[in-house]
Short mmCIF file of C-alpha atoms in Angstrom, two decimals:
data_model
loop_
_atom_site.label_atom_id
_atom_site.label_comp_id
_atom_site.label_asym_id
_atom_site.label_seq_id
_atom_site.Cartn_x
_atom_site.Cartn_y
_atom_site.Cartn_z
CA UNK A 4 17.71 15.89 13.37
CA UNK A 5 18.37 13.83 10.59
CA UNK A 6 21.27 11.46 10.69
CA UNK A 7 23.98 11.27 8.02
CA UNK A 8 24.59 7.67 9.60
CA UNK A 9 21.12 6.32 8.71
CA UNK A 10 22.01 8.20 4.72
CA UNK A 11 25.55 6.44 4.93
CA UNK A 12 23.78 2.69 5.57
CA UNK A 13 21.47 3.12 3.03
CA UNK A 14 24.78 4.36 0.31
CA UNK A 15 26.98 1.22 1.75
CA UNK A 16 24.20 -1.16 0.93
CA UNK A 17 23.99 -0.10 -2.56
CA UNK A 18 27.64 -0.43 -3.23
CA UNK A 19 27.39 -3.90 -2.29
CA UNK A 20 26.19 -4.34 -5.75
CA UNK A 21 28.41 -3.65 -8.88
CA UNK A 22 25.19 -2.32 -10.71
CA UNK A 23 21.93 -2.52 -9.96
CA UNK A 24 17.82 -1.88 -12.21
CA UNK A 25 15.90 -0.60 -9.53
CA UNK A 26 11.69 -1.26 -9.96
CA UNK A 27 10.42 2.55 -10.15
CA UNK A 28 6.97 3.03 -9.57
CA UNK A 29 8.23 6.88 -8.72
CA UNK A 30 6.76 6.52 -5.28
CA UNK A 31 8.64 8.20 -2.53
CA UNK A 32 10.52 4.50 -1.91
CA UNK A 33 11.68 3.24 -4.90
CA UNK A 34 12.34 7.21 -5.47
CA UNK A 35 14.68 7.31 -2.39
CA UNK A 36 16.56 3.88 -3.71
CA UNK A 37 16.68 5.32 -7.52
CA UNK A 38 18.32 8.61 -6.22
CA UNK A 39 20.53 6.88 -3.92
CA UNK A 40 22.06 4.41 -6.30
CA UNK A 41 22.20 7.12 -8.82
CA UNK A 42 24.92 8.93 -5.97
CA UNK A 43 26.31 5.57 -5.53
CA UNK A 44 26.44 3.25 -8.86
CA UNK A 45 26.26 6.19 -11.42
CA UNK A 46 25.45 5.16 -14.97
CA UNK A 47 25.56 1.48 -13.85
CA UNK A 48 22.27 2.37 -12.67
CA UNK A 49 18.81 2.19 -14.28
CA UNK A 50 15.50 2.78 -13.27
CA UNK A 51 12.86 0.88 -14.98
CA UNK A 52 8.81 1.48 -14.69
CA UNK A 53 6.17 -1.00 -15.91
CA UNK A 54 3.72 -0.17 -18.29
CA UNK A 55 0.30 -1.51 -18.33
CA UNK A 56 -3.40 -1.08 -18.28
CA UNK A 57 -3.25 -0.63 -14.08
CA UNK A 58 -0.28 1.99 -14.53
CA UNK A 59 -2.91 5.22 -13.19
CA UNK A 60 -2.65 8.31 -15.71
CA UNK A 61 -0.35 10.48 -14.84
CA UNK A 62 2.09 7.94 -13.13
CA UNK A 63 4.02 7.23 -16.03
CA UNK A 64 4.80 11.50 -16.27
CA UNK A 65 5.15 11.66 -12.93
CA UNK A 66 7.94 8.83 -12.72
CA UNK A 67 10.05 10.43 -15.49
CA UNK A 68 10.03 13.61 -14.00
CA UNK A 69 11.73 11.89 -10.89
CA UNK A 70 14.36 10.21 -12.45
CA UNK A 71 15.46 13.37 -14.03
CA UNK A 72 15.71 14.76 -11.28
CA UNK A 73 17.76 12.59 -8.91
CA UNK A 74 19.86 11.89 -12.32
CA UNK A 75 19.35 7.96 -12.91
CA UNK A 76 19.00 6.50 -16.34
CA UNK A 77 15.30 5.95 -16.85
CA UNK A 78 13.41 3.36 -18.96
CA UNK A 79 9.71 1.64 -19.55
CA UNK A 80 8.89 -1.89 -20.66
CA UNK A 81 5.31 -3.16 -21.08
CA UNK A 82 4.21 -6.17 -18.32
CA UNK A 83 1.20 -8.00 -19.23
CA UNK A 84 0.28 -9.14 -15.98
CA UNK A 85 -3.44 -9.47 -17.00
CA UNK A 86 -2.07 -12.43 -19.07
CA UNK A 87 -1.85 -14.41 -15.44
CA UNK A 88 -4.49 -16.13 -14.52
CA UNK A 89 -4.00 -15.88 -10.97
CA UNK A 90 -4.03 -12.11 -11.74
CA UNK A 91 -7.15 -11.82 -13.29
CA UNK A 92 -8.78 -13.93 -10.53
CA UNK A 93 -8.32 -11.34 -7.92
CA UNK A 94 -7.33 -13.27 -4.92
CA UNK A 95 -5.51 -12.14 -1.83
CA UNK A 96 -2.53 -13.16 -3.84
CA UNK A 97 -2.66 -10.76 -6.72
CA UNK A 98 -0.17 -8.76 -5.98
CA UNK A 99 2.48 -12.11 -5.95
CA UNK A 100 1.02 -12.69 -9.94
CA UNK A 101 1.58 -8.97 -10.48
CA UNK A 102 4.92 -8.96 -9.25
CA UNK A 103 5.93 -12.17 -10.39
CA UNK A 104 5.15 -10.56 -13.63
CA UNK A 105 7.46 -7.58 -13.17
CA UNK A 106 10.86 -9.56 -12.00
CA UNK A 107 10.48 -11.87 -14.33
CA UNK A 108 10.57 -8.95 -17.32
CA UNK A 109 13.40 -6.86 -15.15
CA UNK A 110 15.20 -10.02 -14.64
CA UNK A 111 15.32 -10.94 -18.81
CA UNK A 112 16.44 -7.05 -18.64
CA UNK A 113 19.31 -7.72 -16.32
CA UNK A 114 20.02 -11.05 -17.75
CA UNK A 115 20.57 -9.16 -21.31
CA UNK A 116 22.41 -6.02 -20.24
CA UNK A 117 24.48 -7.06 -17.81
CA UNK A 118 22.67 -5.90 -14.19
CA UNK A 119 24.32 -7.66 -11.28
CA UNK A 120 20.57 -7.27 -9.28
CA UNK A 121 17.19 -5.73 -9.10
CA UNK A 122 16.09 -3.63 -6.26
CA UNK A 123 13.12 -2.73 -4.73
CA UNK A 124 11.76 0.06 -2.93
CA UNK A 125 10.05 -2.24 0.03
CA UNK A 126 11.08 -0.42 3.75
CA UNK A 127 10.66 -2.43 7.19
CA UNK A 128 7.15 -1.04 7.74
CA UNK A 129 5.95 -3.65 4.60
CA UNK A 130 7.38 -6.72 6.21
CA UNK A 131 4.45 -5.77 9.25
CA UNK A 132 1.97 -6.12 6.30
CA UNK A 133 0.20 -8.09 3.72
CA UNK A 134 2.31 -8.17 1.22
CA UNK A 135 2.29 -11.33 -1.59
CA UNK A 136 4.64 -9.09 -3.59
CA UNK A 137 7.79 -9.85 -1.07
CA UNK A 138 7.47 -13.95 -1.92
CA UNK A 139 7.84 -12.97 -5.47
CA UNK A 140 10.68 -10.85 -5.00
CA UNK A 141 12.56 -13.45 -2.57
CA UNK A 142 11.59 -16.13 -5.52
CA UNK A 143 13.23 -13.45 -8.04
CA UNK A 144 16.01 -12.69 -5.98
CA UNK A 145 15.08 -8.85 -5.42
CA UNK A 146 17.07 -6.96 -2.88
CA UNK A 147 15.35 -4.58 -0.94
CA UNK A 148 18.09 -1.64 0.09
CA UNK A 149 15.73 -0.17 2.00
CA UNK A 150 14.85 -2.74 4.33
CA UNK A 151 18.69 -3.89 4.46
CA UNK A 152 19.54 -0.10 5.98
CA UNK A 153 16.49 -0.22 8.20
CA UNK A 154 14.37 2.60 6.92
CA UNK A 155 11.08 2.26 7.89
CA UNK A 156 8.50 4.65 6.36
CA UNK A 157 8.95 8.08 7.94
CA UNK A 158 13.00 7.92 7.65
CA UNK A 159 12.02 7.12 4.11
CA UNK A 160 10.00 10.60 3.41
CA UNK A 161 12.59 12.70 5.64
CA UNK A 162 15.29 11.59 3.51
CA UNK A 163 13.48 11.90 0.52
CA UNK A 164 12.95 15.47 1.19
CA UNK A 165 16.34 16.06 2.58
CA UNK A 166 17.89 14.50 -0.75
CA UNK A 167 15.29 17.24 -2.24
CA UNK A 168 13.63 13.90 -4.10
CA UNK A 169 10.53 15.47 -5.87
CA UNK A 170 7.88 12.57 -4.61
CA UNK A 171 9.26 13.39 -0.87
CA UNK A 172 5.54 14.18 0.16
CA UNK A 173 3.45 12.28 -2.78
CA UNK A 174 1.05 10.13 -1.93
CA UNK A 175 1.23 5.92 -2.32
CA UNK A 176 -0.35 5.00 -5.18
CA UNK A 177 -1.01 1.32 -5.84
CA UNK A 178 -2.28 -0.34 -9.07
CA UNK A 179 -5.30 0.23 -10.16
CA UNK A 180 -6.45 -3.35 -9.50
CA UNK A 181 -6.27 -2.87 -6.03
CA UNK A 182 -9.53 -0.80 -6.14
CA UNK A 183 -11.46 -4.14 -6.78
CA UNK A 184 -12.57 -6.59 -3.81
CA UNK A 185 -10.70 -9.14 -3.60
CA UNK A 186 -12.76 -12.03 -6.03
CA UNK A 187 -13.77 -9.99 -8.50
CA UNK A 188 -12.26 -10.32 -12.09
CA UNK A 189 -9.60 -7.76 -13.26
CA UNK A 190 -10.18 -6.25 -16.44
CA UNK A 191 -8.81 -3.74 -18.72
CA UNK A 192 -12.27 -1.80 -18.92
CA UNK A 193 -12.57 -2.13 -15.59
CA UNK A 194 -9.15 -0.53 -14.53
CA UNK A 195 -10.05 2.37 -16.97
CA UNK A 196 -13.12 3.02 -15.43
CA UNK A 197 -11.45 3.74 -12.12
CA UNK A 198 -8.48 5.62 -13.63
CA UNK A 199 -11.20 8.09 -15.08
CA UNK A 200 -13.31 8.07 -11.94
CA UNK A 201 -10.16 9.12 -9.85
CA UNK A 202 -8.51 11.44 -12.26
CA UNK A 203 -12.09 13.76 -12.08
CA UNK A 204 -11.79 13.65 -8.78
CA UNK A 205 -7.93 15.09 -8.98
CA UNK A 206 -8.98 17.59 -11.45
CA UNK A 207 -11.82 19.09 -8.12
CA UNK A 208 -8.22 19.31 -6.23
CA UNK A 209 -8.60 16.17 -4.52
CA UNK A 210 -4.95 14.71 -4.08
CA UNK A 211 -4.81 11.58 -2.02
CA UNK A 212 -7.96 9.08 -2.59
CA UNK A 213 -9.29 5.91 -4.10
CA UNK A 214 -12.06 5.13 -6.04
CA UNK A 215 -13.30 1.57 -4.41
CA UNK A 216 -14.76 -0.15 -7.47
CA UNK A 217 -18.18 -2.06 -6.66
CA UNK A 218 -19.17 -3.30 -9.36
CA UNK A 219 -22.05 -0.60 -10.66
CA UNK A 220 -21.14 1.47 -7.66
CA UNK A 221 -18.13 3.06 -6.02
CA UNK A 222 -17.21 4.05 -2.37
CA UNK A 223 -14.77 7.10 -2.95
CA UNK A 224 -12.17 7.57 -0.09
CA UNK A 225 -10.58 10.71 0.86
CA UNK A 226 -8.04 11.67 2.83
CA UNK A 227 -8.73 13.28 6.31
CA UNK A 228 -7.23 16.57 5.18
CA UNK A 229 -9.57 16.61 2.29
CA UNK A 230 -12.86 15.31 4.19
CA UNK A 231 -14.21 18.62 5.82
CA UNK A 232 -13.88 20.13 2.54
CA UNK A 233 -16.19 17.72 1.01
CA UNK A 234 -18.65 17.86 3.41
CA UNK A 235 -20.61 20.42 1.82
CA UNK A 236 -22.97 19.55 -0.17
CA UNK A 237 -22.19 21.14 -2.74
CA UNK A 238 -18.93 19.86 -2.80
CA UNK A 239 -20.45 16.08 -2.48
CA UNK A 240 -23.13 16.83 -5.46
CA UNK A 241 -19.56 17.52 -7.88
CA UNK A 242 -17.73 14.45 -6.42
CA UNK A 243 -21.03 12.08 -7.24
CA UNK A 244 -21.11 13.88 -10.70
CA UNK A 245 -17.37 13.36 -11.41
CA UNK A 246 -17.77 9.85 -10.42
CA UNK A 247 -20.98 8.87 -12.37
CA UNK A 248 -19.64 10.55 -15.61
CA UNK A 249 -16.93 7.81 -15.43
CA UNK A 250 -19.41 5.61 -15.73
CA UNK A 251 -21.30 4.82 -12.16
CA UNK A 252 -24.77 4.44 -11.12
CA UNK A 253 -23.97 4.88 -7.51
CA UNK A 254 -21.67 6.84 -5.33
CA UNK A 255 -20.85 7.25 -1.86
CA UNK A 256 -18.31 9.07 0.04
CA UNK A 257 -16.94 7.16 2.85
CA UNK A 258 -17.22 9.03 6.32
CA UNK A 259 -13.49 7.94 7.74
CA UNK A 260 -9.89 8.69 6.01
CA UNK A 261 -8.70 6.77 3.34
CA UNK A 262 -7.12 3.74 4.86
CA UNK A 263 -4.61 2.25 2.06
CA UNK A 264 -4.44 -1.26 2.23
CA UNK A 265 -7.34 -2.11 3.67
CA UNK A 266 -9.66 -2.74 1.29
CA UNK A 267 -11.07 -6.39 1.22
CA UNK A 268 -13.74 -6.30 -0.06
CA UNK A 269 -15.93 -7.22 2.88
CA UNK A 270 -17.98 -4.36 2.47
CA UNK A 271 -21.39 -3.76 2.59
CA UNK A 272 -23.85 -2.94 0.00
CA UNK A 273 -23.78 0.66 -1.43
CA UNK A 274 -27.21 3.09 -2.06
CA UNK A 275 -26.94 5.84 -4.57
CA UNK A 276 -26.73 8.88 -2.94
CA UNK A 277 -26.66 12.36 -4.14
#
């Protein structure tokens, strides 16, 4: 049984602010905080997405269907992130140059229009993990609404489907640098590569996966729901093709569930396999 307590925290935390941008990705978190400032702060809230080269096709869609339909005010604005050196270098730390990046373009946003604060979609279960991103929000001043109300991931997606939020049950879906090992150099033809590689795969019916860029080679995750029904060969000849028309000389399908956020990197050699 769901609470209307845990709803009512969430709402009183919001109001704390006289207006508020939230950072929409149109994940099921910074979903749940854009739908419930748009019940609290009305058209003194705005949801803002970032547009750049590791923004996955489809995202951008995807986010403005959301915002219509929880009814917040909805906006882009272009980050250039792979202007940061510390970016491009692809240490443990990207995500801090990434985000960095974004608060310092929502806070010029703020600054201009008159935003008392940014928010952020971060819930409890992120301060348990590697996240970079959180010192650049605490640097920026970011409040995370979420976190505040103590909703940790699953109270996140019940409430996102009880609110009838339309990314209730999507998948997380981090930029597309993220499918490089940590070390190796972010770049725009790079990031393409693996947005075409993992929009193939989508188009087979895949839904929840990652294309683990290896230089000439990619490991291609899957979720466990998804992994019996590539286990055919058949099915594993069209995910190889899929991925080598985007440009690879070797695939493999990884034998466990995708695991999202653990890619490091420290992974071993890949043979092409058909």
């Amino acid at each position: 049984m769901t609470s209307r307590a845990e709803l009512a925290a969430l709402e009183a935390t919001i109001a704390t602010a006289p207006s508020a941008i939230v950072a929409f990705s149109g994940g099921v978190d910074s979903s749940l905080v854009a739908a419930a400032s748009a019940r609290v702060l009305g058209n003194r809230a705005l949801a803002v997405t970032a547009v750049s080269p590791a923004l996955a096709t489809g995202e951008l869609d995807g986010a403005r269907s959301v915002a219509a339909a929880v009814g917040i005010a909805h906006r882009t604005i272009t980050t250039d992130e792979l202007a940061r050196e510390g970016y491009r270098r692809n240490g443990e730390d990207r995500c801090y140059h990434c985000k960095s990046e974004l608060y310092d373009r929502l806070a010029m946003l703020g600054a201009t229009e008159g935003y008392a604060v940014v928010f952020s979609g971060a819930n409890v279960d992120d301060l348990g993990d590697w996240r970079p991103g959180l010192r650049a929000a605490a640097e920026h001043d970011v409040r995370h609404p979420l976190v505040e109300a103590g909703f940790r991931k699953a109270d996140v997606r019940r409430w996102a489907s009880t609110l009838a939020v339309p990314s209730a049950d999507k998948p997380a879906m981090p930029g597309l640098a993220s499918r490089l090992p940590y070390g190796t150099q972010v770049d725009p033809a790079v990031l393409a590569q693996v947005d075409r590689a993992e929009q193939a795969l989508r188009a087979l019916g895949y839904r929840d996966l990652r294309v683990r860029h290896l230089g000439r080679t990619a490991r291609v995750e899957l979720a466990d729901a998804d992994l019996a029904r590539a286990g055919t060969p058949e099915a594993r000849d069209a995910i190889v093709s899929a991925v080598e028309r985007a440009g690879y000389e070797g695939v493999e399908l990884d034998p466990r569930p995708l695991r999202s956020g653990s890619f490091t990197g420290r992974l071993l050699p890949l043979a092409i396999s058909r």
